[in-house]
Amino acid sequence: MSQPYSIGPYKGEVLLSLTGLFHVIRLIPPYPPRAVLEQILKERAMPTLVQWDNQVGLVGPEQTLWVEAEQSWMEGLIRQLEPLDPLSAPEIAEQALLEKLVENAGSRLWAFLDDVNMLLTHGEMALETAQASRRYDRVATLAQWLERLLKVQQSGEALAELWGAFSGKKRSMPAKHPSKKAPVPDKTRKRTKGAALPQKEYRLPILRALAELGGRGKTAEVLDRVYLQLKHLFTDGDLERAYDDPRRDEPIWRNRARWEIAALKEEKLVQSGGYGVLILTDKGAAYLHGA
């Protein structure tokens, strides 16, 4: 059973006490300002692991370390600390918090790169649309924007490689199920008349097209080859406009193929080689070979 714990007017509970020399406590809202909390705990001169909202801190007489952590992670750490003696517990807790900091930093870096890749994907799609509609002022603006963004992506990927070597953790692949970062076609504005090929049917034709181009090609060239592979399967539903907006004169088949390219990028089967350029990755080539 947990015991009540007081920090001035603020309340909490003791989750673990090792012979009175090391405490694990959880604060109960309303939370004290963190600076106030640290000052009070340091004055008590006892190493304390404290859960403060969604953060966990190790507060000792000399230093303080904070990290964002889930409840399940905190519970696992408590189980790890329970059998320890009070003199070694602070060191083990500090090591666990440092490892969690490394994990969190990597997760933020991967999320940043996912967002940059998504920006590149949508920017390339916007560039193609502008080229098709002959809006050359927008083409120039998008081309410059994509060129700058590509440099950010390349620098980010280099940083990710360095971070992976430092942390010993590789970047995890995106989940197969839909997520907030997964590209979702604009179904609210898309026509639904007639049967059309599902988006997944474009996967292998896209990979084959890139392989035929030597593993690298412009998106427009890839889509042209996809059309040649699938045109015998197309119906009126594939050939009608994807959007009601007359300025977006793009057929459904091409729209779905471009969304599948975005999905292939998410799965690292294809990567961007600059604005308007696609590269077949080793993983993509292996996927195609095994299909």
Coordinates of C-alpha atoms in Angstrom, one line a residue:
M1 CA 0.0 0.0 0.0
S2 CA 1.3 3.5 -0.8
Q3 CA 1.8 6.0 2.0
P4 CA 0.7 9.7 1.9
Y5 CA 3.5 12.1 1.2
S6 CA 3.5 15.9 1.7
I7 CA 5.6 18.6 0.1
G8 CA 4.4 21.8 1.8
P9 CA 0.8 22.3 0.8
Y10 CA 1.2 19.8 -2.0
K11 CA 0.3 16.1 -1.7
G12 CA 1.6 12.8 -3.1
E13 CA 2.1 9.2 -2.2
V14 CA 5.2 7.1 -1.5
L15 CA 5.4 4.2 -4.1
L16 CA 8.6 2.7 -2.8
S17 CA 10.8 3.4 0.3
L18 CA 14.1 1.7 0.7
T19 CA 14.9 1.8 4.4
G20 CA 14.1 5.5 4.5
L21 CA 17.2 6.3 2.4
F22 CA 15.7 6.3 -1.1
H23 CA 12.1 7.2 -2.0
V24 CA 10.0 6.9 -5.1
I25 CA 7.0 9.2 -4.9
R26 CA 4.1 10.2 -7.1
L27 CA 2.6 13.7 -6.8
I28 CA -1.1 14.3 -7.0
P29 CA -2.6 17.4 -8.7
P30 CA -2.4 20.3 -8.3
Y31 CA 1.3 20.0 -8.9
P32 CA 3.8 22.3 -7.3
P33 CA 6.1 24.4 -9.6
R34 CA 9.0 22.2 -10.5
A35 CA 11.5 24.6 -9.2
V36 CA 9.7 24.6 -5.8
L37 CA 9.6 20.8 -5.8
E38 CA 13.3 20.5 -6.5
Q39 CA 14.3 23.0 -3.8
I40 CA 12.2 21.2 -1.1
L41 CA 13.5 17.8 -2.1
K42 CA 17.1 18.9 -2.2
E43 CA 16.7 20.4 1.3
R44 CA 15.6 17.0 2.5
A45 CA 19.0 15.6 1.3
M46 CA 17.6 12.3 0.2
P47 CA 17.8 11.0 -3.3
T48 CA 14.2 10.9 -4.5
L49 CA 12.6 9.6 -7.7
V50 CA 9.5 11.6 -8.3
Q51 CA 6.6 11.3 -10.8
W52 CA 5.4 14.8 -11.7
D53 CA 2.6 14.7 -14.2
N54 CA 4.0 13.0 -17.3
Q55 CA 7.6 13.5 -16.2
V56 CA 9.9 11.5 -13.9
G57 CA 12.7 13.2 -12.1
L58 CA 15.6 12.0 -10.0
V59 CA 16.3 14.8 -7.5
G60 CA 19.4 14.6 -5.3
P61 CA 21.4 16.9 -3.2
E62 CA 23.8 17.6 -6.0
Q63 CA 21.9 17.3 -9.3
T64 CA 18.5 16.8 -10.9
L65 CA 17.5 14.8 -14.0
W66 CA 14.1 14.9 -15.7
V67 CA 12.6 12.8 -18.5
E68 CA 9.2 12.4 -20.1
A69 CA 8.0 8.8 -19.4
E70 CA 4.9 6.7 -19.6
Q71 CA 3.2 5.2 -16.6
S72 CA 4.1 1.7 -17.7
W73 CA 7.8 2.7 -17.9
M74 CA 7.6 4.1 -14.4
E75 CA 6.0 1.0 -13.1
G76 CA 8.7 -1.2 -14.7
L77 CA 11.5 1.0 -13.1
I78 CA 9.9 0.6 -9.7
R79 CA 9.9 -3.2 -10.1
Q80 CA 13.6 -3.0 -11.0
L81 CA 14.4 -0.9 -7.9
E82 CA 12.4 -2.9 -5.4
P83 CA 15.1 -5.6 -4.7
L84 CA 18.0 -3.1 -4.6
D85 CA 19.8 -1.7 -1.6
P86 CA 19.2 2.0 -1.0
L87 CA 22.8 3.0 -1.9
S88 CA 22.8 1.5 -5.4
A89 CA 19.2 2.4 -6.2
P90 CA 19.9 6.1 -7.2
E91 CA 22.7 5.0 -9.6
I92 CA 20.4 2.4 -11.3
A93 CA 17.6 5.0 -11.5
E94 CA 19.9 7.6 -13.0
Q95 CA 21.0 5.1 -15.7
A96 CA 17.4 4.2 -16.5
L97 CA 16.5 7.9 -16.9
L98 CA 19.5 8.6 -19.1
E99 CA 18.6 5.6 -21.3
K100 CA 15.0 7.0 -21.5
L101 CA 16.4 10.4 -22.5
V102 CA 18.3 8.8 -25.4
E103 CA 15.2 6.9 -26.5
N104 CA 13.0 10.1 -26.4
A105 CA 15.6 12.1 -28.3
G106 CA 15.7 9.4 -31.0
S107 CA 11.9 9.3 -31.2
R108 CA 11.7 13.1 -31.7
L109 CA 14.4 12.9 -34.4
W110 CA 12.6 10.2 -36.3
A111 CA 9.3 12.1 -36.0
F112 CA 11.0 15.2 -37.4
L113 CA 12.3 13.2 -40.4
D114 CA 8.9 11.7 -41.0
D115 CA 7.4 15.2 -41.1
V116 CA 10.1 16.4 -43.5
N117 CA 9.6 13.4 -45.8
M118 CA 5.9 14.0 -45.8
L119 CA 6.5 17.7 -46.7
L120 CA 8.7 16.5 -49.6
T121 CA 6.1 14.1 -50.8
H122 CA 3.3 16.7 -50.8
G123 CA 5.6 19.3 -52.3
E124 CA 6.5 17.1 -55.2
M125 CA 2.8 16.4 -55.8
A126 CA 2.0 20.1 -55.7
L127 CA 4.9 20.7 -58.2
E128 CA 3.5 18.1 -60.6
T129 CA 0.0 19.7 -60.4
A130 CA 1.5 23.2 -61.0
Q131 CA 3.4 21.9 -64.0
A132 CA 0.4 20.1 -65.4
S133 CA -1.7 23.3 -65.1
R134 CA 1.2 25.4 -66.5
R135 CA 1.3 27.7 -63.5
Y136 CA 5.0 28.5 -64.0
D137 CA 5.3 31.1 -61.3
R138 CA 4.2 28.5 -58.8
V139 CA 6.5 25.9 -60.4
A140 CA 9.5 28.1 -59.8
T141 CA 8.5 28.8 -56.2
L142 CA 7.9 25.2 -55.4
A143 CA 11.1 24.1 -57.0
Q144 CA 13.2 26.5 -54.9
W145 CA 11.2 25.4 -51.7
L146 CA 11.8 21.7 -52.4
E147 CA 15.5 22.3 -53.1
R148 CA 15.9 23.9 -49.7
L149 CA 13.8 21.2 -48.0
L150 CA 15.8 18.5 -49.6
K151 CA 19.0 19.9 -48.0
V152 CA 17.2 19.8 -44.7
Q153 CA 16.2 16.1 -45.3
Q154 CA 19.8 15.2 -46.3
S155 CA 21.2 16.9 -43.2
G156 CA 18.6 15.2 -41.0
E157 CA 19.3 11.8 -42.4
A158 CA 23.0 12.3 -41.8
L159 CA 22.2 13.3 -38.2
A160 CA 20.0 10.3 -37.8
E161 CA 22.9 8.1 -38.9
L162 CA 25.2 9.7 -36.4
W163 CA 22.6 9.3 -33.7
G164 CA 22.0 5.7 -34.5
A165 CA 25.8 5.0 -34.2
F166 CA 25.8 6.8 -30.9
S167 CA 22.7 5.3 -29.4
G168 CA 22.9 1.8 -30.9
K169 CA 19.3 2.1 -32.0
K170 CA 18.1 2.0 -35.6
R171 CA 15.2 3.9 -36.8
S172 CA 12.0 1.9 -36.5
M173 CA 9.9 1.4 -39.6
P174 CA 6.5 3.1 -39.8
A175 CA 3.5 1.1 -38.5
K176 CA 1.5 -0.8 -41.0
H177 CA -1.8 0.5 -39.6
P178 CA -2.9 4.1 -40.4
S179 CA -1.4 6.8 -38.3
K180 CA -1.6 10.5 -38.1
K181 CA 1.4 10.8 -40.4
A182 CA 0.2 8.3 -43.0
P183 CA -0.9 10.0 -46.2
V184 CA -4.7 9.8 -46.7
P185 CA -6.2 10.6 -50.1
D186 CA -8.6 13.6 -50.1
K187 CA -11.8 11.4 -50.3
T188 CA -14.1 14.3 -49.6
R189 CA -13.4 15.9 -52.9
K190 CA -12.8 12.8 -55.0
R191 CA -15.3 11.5 -57.5
T192 CA -16.7 8.0 -56.8
K193 CA -18.4 7.2 -60.1
G194 CA -17.4 3.9 -61.7
A195 CA -15.1 1.2 -60.6
A196 CA -11.4 2.0 -60.3
L197 CA -8.3 0.0 -59.4
P198 CA -7.5 0.0 -55.7
Q199 CA -4.4 2.0 -54.7
K200 CA -2.5 -1.1 -53.7
E201 CA -2.6 -2.4 -57.3
Y202 CA -0.1 0.3 -58.2
R203 CA 2.6 -0.9 -55.9
L204 CA 4.3 -3.5 -58.1
P205 CA 4.0 -1.5 -61.3
I206 CA 5.7 1.5 -59.6
L207 CA 8.6 -0.7 -58.4
R208 CA 8.9 -2.3 -61.8
A209 CA 8.9 1.0 -63.5
L210 CA 11.8 2.2 -61.3
A211 CA 13.7 -1.0 -61.9
E212 CA 13.3 -0.6 -65.7
L213 CA 14.7 2.9 -65.4
G214 CA 17.8 1.6 -63.7
G215 CA 16.6 2.3 -60.1
R216 CA 16.2 6.0 -60.5
G217 CA 13.8 8.1 -62.5
K218 CA 11.6 11.2 -62.6
T219 CA 8.1 10.7 -61.1
A220 CA 6.5 11.6 -64.4
E221 CA 8.5 8.9 -66.2
V222 CA 7.6 6.3 -63.6
L223 CA 3.9 7.2 -63.9
D224 CA 4.0 7.0 -67.7
R225 CA 5.4 3.4 -67.4
V226 CA 2.8 2.6 -64.8
Y227 CA 0.1 3.7 -67.2
L228 CA 1.5 1.4 -69.9
Q229 CA 1.5 -1.6 -67.5
L230 CA -2.1 -1.1 -66.3
K231 CA -3.9 0.7 -69.2
H232 CA -5.5 -2.6 -70.3
L233 CA -7.2 -2.9 -66.8
F234 CA -8.5 0.7 -66.7
T235 CA -12.1 1.5 -66.9
D236 CA -13.9 4.9 -67.1
G237 CA -13.7 5.0 -63.3
D238 CA -9.9 5.1 -63.5
L239 CA -9.8 7.7 -66.3
E240 CA -12.2 10.3 -65.0
R241 CA -10.9 13.3 -63.0
A242 CA -10.0 12.7 -59.4
Y243 CA -11.2 16.1 -58.2
D244 CA -14.1 18.3 -59.0
D245 CA -11.9 21.3 -59.2
P246 CA -11.3 21.9 -63.0
R247 CA -7.9 23.3 -62.3
R248 CA -6.8 19.9 -61.0
D249 CA -7.1 17.9 -64.2
E250 CA -5.7 14.7 -62.9
P251 CA -7.2 11.3 -63.5
I252 CA -8.0 8.9 -60.7
W253 CA -5.4 6.3 -61.7
R254 CA -2.6 8.9 -61.6
N255 CA -3.8 10.3 -58.2
R256 CA -3.9 6.8 -56.7
A257 CA -0.5 5.9 -58.1
R258 CA 1.0 9.0 -56.5
W259 CA -0.6 8.2 -53.1
E260 CA 1.0 4.7 -53.4
I261 CA 4.3 6.3 -54.1
A262 CA 3.9 8.2 -50.8
A263 CA 3.1 4.9 -49.1
L264 CA 6.2 3.3 -50.6
K265 CA 8.3 6.1 -49.3
E266 CA 6.9 5.6 -45.8
E267 CA 7.9 1.9 -46.0
K268 CA 11.4 2.8 -47.3
L269 CA 10.8 0.9 -50.5
V270 CA 11.3 4.1 -52.5
Q271 CA 13.0 7.3 -51.5
S272 CA 13.3 10.8 -52.9
G273 CA 16.3 11.7 -55.0
G274 CA 15.4 15.4 -55.2
Y275 CA 12.3 17.1 -56.2
G276 CA 10.5 15.1 -58.9
V277 CA 13.0 12.2 -58.7
L278 CA 12.4 8.7 -57.2
I279 CA 15.0 6.1 -56.2
L280 CA 14.3 2.4 -55.8
T281 CA 15.9 1.4 -52.4
D282 CA 17.6 -1.9 -51.8
K283 CA 14.6 -2.9 -49.7
G284 CA 12.3 -2.0 -52.6
A285 CA 14.4 -4.1 -55.0
A286 CA 14.3 -7.0 -52.6
Y287 CA 10.5 -6.6 -52.2
L288 CA 10.1 -6.6 -56.0
H289 CA 12.3 -9.6 -56.4
G290 CA 10.3 -11.6 -53.9
A291 CA 6.9 -10.6 -55.3

